[in-house]
Coordinates of C-alpha atoms in Angstrom, one line a residue:
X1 CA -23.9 101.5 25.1
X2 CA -21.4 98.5 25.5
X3 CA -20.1 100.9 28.7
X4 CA -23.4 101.2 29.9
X5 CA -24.0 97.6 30.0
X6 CA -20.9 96.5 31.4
X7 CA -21.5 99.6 34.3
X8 CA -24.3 97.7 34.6
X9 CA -22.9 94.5 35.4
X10 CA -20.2 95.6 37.3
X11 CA -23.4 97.0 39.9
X12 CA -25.2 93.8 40.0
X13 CA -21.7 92.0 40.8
X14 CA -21.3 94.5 44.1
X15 CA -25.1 93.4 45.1
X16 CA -24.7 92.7 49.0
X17 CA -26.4 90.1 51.4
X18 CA -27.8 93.2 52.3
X19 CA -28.9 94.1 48.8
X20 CA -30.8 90.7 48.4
X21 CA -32.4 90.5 51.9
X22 CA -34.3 93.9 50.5
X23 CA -34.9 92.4 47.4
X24 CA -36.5 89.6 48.6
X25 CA -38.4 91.7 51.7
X26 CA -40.3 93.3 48.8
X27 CA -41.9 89.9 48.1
X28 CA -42.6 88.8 51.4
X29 CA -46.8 89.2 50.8
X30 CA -46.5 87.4 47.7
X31 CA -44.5 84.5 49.0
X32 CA -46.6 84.7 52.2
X33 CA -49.6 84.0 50.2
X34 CA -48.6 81.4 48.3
X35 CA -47.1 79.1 51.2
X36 CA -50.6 79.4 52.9
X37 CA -52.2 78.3 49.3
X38 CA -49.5 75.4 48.7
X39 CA -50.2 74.4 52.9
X40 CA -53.8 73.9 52.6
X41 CA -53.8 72.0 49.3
X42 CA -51.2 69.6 50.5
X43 CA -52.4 69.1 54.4
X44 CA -56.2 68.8 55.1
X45 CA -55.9 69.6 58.1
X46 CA -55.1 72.7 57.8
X47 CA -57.6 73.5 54.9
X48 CA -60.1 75.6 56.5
X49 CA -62.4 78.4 55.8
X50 CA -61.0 81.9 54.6
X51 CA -61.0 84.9 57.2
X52 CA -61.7 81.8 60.4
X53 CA -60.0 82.2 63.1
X54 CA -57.7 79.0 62.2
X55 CA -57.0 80.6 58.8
X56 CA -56.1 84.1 60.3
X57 CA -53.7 82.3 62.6
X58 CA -51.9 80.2 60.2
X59 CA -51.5 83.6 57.8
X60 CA -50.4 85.6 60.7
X61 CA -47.7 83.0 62.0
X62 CA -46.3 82.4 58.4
X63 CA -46.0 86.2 57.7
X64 CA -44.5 86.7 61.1
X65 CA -42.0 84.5 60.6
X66 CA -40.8 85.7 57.0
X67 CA -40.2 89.1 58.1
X68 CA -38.1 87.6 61.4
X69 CA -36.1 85.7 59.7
X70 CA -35.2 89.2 57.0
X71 CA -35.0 90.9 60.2
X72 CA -32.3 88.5 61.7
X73 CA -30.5 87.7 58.8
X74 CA -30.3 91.7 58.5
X75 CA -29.3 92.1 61.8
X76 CA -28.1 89.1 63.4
X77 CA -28.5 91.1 66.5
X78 CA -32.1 91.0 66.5
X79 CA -33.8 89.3 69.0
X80 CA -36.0 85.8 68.4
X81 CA -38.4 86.2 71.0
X82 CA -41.0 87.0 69.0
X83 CA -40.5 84.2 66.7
X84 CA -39.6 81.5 69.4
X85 CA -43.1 82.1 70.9
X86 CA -44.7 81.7 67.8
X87 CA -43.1 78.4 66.9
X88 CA -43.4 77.3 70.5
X89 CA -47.7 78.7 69.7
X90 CA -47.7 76.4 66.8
X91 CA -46.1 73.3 68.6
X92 CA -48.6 74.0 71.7
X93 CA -51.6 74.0 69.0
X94 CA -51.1 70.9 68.0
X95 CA -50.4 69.1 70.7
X96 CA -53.8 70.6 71.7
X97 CA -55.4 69.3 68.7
X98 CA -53.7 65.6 69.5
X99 CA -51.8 65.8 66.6
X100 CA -47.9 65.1 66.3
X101 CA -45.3 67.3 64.4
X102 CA -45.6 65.9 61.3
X103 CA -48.2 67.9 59.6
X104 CA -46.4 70.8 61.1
X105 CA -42.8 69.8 60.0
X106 CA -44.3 69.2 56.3
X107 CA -45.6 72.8 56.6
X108 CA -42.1 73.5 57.1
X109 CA -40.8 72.2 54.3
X110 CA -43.6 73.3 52.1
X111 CA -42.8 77.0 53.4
X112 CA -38.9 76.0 52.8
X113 CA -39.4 75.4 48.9
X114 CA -41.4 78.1 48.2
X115 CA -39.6 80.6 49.5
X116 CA -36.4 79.0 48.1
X117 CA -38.0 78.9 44.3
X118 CA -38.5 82.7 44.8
X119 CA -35.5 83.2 46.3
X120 CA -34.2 81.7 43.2
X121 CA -36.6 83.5 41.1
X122 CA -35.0 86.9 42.6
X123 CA -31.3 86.3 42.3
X124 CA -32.1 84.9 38.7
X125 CA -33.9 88.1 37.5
X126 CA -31.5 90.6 39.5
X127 CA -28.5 88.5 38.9
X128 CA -27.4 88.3 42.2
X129 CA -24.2 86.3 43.1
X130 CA -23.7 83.0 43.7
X131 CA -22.0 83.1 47.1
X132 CA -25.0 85.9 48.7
X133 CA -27.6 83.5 47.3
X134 CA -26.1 80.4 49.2
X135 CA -25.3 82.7 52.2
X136 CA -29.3 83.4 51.8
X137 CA -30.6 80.1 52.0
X138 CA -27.6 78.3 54.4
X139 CA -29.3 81.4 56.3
X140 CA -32.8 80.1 55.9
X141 CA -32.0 76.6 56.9
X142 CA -30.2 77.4 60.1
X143 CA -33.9 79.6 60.8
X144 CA -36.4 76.8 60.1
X145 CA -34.0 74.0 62.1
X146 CA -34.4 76.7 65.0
X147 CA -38.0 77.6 64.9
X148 CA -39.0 73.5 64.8
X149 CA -36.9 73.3 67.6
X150 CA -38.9 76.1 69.3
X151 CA -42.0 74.4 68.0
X152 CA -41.0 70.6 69.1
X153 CA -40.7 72.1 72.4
X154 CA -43.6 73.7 72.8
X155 CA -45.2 70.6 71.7
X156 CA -43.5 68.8 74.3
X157 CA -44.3 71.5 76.7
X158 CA -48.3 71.0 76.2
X159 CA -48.3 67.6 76.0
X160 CA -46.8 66.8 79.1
X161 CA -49.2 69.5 80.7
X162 CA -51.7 67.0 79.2
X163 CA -50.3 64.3 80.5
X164 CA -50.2 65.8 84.0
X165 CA -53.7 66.7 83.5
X166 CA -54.8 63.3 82.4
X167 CA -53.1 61.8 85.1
X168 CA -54.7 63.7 87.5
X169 CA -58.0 62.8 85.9
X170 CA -57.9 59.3 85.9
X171 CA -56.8 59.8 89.3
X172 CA -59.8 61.5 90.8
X173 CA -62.0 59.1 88.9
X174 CA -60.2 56.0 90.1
X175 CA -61.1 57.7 93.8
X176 CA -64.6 58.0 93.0
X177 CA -64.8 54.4 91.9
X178 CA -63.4 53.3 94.9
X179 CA -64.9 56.0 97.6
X180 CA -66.8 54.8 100.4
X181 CA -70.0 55.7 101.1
X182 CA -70.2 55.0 97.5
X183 CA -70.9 58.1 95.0
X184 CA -73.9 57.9 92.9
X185 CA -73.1 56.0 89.8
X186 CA -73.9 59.2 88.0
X187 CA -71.2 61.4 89.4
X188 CA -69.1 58.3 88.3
X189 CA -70.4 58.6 84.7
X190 CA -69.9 62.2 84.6
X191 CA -66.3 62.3 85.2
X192 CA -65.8 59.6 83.4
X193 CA -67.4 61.2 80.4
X194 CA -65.9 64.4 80.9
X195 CA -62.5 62.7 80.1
X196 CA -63.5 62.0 76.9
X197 CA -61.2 58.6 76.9
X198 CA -62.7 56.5 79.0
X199 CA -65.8 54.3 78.6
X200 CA -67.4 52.9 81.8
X201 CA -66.8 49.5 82.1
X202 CA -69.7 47.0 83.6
X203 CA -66.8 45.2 85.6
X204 CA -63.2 46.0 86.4
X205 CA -60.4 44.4 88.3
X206 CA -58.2 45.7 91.5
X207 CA -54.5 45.4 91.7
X208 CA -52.8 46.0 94.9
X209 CA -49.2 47.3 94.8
X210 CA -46.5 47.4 97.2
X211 CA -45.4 51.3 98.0
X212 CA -41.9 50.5 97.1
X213 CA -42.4 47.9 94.3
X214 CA -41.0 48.7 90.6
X215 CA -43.7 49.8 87.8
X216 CA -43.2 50.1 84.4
X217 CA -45.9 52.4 83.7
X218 CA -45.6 52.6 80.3
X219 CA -46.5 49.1 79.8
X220 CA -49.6 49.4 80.8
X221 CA -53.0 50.5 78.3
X222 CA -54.0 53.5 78.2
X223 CA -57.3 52.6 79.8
X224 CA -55.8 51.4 83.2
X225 CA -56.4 53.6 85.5
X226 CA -53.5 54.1 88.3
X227 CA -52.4 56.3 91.9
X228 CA -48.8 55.3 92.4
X229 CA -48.9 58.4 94.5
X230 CA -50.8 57.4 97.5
X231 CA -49.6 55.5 100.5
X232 CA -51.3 52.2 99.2
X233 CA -51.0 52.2 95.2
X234 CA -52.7 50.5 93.2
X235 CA -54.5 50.3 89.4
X236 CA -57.4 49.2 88.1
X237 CA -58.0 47.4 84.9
X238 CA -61.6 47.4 82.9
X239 CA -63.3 43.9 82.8
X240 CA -61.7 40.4 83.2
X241 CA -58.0 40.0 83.5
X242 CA -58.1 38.8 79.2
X243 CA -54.6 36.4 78.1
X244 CA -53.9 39.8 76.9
X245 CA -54.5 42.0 80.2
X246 CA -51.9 39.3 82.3
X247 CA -49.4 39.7 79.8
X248 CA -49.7 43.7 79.7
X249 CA -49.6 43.5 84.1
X250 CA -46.6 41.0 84.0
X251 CA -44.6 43.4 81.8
X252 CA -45.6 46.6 84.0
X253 CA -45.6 44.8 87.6
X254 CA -43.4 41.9 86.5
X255 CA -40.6 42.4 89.4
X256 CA -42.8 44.1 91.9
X257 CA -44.9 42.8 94.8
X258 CA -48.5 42.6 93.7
X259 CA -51.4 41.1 94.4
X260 CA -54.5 40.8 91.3
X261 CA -57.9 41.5 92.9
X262 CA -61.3 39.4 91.7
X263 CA -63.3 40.6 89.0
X264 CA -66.2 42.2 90.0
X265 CA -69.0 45.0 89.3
X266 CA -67.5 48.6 89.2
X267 CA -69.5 49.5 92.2
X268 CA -68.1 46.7 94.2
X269 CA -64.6 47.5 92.9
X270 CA -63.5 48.8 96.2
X271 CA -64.0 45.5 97.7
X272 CA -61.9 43.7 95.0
X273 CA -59.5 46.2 96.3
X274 CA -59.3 45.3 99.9
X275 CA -59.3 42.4 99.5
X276 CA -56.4 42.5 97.4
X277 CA -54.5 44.7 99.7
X278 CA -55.5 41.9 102.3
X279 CA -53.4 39.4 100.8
X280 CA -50.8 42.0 100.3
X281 CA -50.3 42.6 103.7
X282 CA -50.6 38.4 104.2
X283 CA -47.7 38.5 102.0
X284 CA -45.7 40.7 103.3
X285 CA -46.4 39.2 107.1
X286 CA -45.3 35.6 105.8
X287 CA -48.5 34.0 105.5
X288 CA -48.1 33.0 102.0
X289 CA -45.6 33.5 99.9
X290 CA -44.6 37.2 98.5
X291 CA -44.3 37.4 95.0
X292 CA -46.0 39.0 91.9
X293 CA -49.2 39.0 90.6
X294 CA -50.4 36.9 93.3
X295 CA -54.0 35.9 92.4
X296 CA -56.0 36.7 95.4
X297 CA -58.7 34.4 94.6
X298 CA -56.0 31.6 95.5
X299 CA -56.5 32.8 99.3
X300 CA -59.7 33.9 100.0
X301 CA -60.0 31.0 102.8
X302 CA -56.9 32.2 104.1
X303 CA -58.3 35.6 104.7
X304 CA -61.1 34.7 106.0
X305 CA -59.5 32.7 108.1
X306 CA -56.9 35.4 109.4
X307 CA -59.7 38.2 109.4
X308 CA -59.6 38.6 113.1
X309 CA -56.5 37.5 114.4
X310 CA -57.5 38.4 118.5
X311 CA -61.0 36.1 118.1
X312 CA -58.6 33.1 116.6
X313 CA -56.9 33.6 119.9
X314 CA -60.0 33.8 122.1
X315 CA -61.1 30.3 120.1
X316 CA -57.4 28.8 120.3
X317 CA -58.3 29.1 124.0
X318 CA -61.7 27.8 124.2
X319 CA -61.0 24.8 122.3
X320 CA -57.8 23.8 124.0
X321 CA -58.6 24.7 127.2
X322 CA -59.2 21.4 128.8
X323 CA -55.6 21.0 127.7
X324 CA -54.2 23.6 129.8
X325 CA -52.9 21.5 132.9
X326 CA -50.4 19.3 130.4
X327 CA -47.1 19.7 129.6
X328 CA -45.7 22.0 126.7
X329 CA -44.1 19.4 124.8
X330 CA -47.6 16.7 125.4
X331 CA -49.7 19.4 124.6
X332 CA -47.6 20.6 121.3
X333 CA -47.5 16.6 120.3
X334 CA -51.9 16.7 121.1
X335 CA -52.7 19.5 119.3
X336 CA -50.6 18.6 116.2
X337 CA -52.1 14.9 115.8
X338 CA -55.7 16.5 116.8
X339 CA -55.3 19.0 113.9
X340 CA -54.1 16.4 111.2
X341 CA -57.5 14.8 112.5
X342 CA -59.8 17.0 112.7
X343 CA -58.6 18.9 109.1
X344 CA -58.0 15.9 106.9
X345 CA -60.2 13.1 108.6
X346 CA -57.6 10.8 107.9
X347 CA -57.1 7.3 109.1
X348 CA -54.5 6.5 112.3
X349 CA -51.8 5.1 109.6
X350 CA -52.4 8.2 106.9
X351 CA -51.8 10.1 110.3
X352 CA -49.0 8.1 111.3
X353 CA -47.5 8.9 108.1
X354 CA -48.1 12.5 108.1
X355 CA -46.4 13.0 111.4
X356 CA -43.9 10.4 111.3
X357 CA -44.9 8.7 114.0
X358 CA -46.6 5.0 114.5
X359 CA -50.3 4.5 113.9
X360 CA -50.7 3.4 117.1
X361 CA -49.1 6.2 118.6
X362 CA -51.8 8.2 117.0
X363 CA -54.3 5.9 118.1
X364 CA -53.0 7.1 121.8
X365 CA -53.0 10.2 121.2
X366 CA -56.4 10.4 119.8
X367 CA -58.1 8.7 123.2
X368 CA -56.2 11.0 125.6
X369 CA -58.2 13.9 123.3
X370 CA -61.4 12.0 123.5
X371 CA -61.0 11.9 127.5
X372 CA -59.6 15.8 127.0
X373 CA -62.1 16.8 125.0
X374 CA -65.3 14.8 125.7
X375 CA -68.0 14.9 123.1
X376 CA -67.0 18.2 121.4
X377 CA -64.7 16.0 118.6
X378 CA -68.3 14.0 117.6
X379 CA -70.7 17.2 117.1
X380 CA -70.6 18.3 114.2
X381 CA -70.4 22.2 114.8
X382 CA -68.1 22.2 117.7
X383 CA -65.7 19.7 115.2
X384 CA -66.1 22.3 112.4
X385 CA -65.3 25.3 114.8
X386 CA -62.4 23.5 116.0
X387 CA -61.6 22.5 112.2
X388 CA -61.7 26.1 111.1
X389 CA -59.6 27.4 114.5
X390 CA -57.1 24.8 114.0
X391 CA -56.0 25.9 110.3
X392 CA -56.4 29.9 111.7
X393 CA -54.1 29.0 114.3
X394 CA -51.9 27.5 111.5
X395 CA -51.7 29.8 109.0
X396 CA -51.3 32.5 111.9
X397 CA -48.1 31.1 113.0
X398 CA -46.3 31.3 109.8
X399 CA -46.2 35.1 110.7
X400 CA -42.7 36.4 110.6
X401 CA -40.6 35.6 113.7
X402 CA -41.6 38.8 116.1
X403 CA -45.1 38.2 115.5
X404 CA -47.3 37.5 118.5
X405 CA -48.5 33.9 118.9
X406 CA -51.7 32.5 119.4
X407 CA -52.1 30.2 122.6
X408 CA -51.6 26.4 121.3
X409 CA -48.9 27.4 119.2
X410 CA -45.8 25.2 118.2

């Protein structure tokens, strides 16, 4: 009896890696079913209805992956196709379902222990040695570091496919915001609906972007809507530009050349967009000075002003063109005291202190206009054509050097 035992022992002490991995396949349904019992009682989310289709998955994937990893750990040849793609499946479904990894990574851990308390269970009742049990589960840990590797990246792979198709989304819609002829407002509504993340806003706000300025994109909310992709970007912004709204645009567009559009109704957005793009372009010509986040309500007048640069020349000439038989340098030193006139109404001394010159120097000047310009300087329309021309011309001759120049110019 006492040999028998000790034969006995002395088999149970030659019990292989091997050996176990057998062992332990015989309880693979049992372990199976009580991961997928200790999952949905500690994760809700994955709590649902016996025999669904959600269910059927989850029990599938977990006893999948037990018999891979006995598999490999038999046969370290074996492949891990199978078992990449399922991990990868996993990581794809819940990027689907807008989740994170963390409910899936606690699943992990949850599958981890139980299968280590019966692995410990096994080697117990078969007394199994010490060094082939902690082969076993060094063996185990290397397989579920792998397979939430596999299952980060196909988490990674669907959400930026989501991403993609977001972005794509929001651009089409910020197209039919801004398409002219204008859509009907339900198209609008539709898309923006179908998104399922974007409420229609009653107002919304136009930035104009230079094609080669810096963006920080992910500084702005997730609510902007933006084409960085086009020849002109730009990005809109729901409602008013809120303390809060400047301070998220200043961290996206804070070192790029920008302009901020007015505030207006979403189906007058695409005006609030050229206009902004207007005083881009005003910008970049040297008109007013380039920086970022110019407000373009600070130069409306200006574009007006410069909205038809050839008809500020045709007026240039019109108005001035009693002055055409004079000398460059009398007419330059005529049409700079008539505009300080005409545009700040200003007395001969403020005048004279404007330009630099004596009052009654400007008192000179401002008879040889009267006998240039006859009565036109005294009605009231021709003076606030000429007043309007005058600052045109103006602001049209801070253009860059290489620019053409209207006639009257300094």
């Amino acid at each position: 009896m006492s040999q028998a035992l000790e034969l006995s022992e002395h088999e149970r002490s030659q019990i292989t890696s091997a050996d176990f991995l057998g062992l332990l396949r015989a309880e693979l349904a049992d372990v199976a079913q009580e991961i997928v019992t200790e999952i949905k009682r500690a994760i809700p989310e994955y709590d649902r209805p016996e025999r669904s289709a959600y269910d059927q998955i989850l029990r599938h994937g977990i006893d999948l992956l037990l018999a891979s990893f006995v598999d490999m750990d038999a046969d370290p040849a074996a492949g891990t196709a199978q078992r990449d793609e399922t991990c990868r499946a996993f990581g794809h479904f819940e990027a689907v379902e807008g989740r994170t990894l963390d409910h899936l990574q606690a699943a992990t851990r949850i599958a981890f222990h139980v299968a280590w308390r019966r692995t410990v269970i096994v080697a117990e009742r078969e007394q199994v040695p010490t060094s082939v049990v902690a082969t076993t589960v060094d063996a185990m840990l290397v397989y579920l570091d792998d397979a939430v590797a596999q299952a980060r990246l196909g988490h990674q792979q669907a959400t930026c496919h989501a991403d993609v198709r977001r972005r794509e989304e929001r651009r089409r819609l910020l197209h039919l915001i801004l398409q002219r002829p204008a859509v009907v407002p339900e198209a609008i509504e539709d898309l923006a609906r179908s998104t399922g993340w974007w409420p229609l806003p009653a107002e919304a706000t136009l930035v104009a972007i230079h094609p080669e300025a810096p963006c920080t994109r992910s500084a702005l909310d997730a609510d902007v809507l933006i084409d960085f992709d086009s020849a002109e970007p730009c990005l809109l912004v729901p409602g008013p530009l809120t303390a809060e709204r400047r301070a998220m645009l200043h961290a996206a567009l804070a070192d790029a050349s920008c302009v901020l559009g007015l505030t207006l109704p979403l189906e007058r957005a695409t005006h609030s967009l050229r206009w902004a793009r207007r005083v881009l372009a005003l910008a970049e010509e040297g008109v007013i000075p380039d920086a970022s986040l110019i407000p373009c309500q600070n130069h409306l007048m200006t574009m007006w002003l410069l909205s038809d640069p050839p008809l500020i020349e045709e007026l240039t000439r019109r108005h001035l063109e009693p002055l055409r038989d004079v000398s460059d340098g009398q007419r330059k030193r005529l049409v700079e005291t008539l505009a300080e006139s005409v545009t700040t109404r200003a007395t001969a001394v403020d005048i004279g202190e404007r330009l630099k010159i004596h009052p009654q120097t400007v008192r000179y000047r401002l008879r040889q206009l009267e006998n240039y310009l006859g009565d036109s300087l005294e009605d009231a329309d021709a003076r606030f054509s000429l007043d309007a021309t005058l600052r045109a011309a103006s602001l049209y001759r801070r253009r860059r050097p290489g620019r053409r120049s209207v006639p009257g110019g300094r």
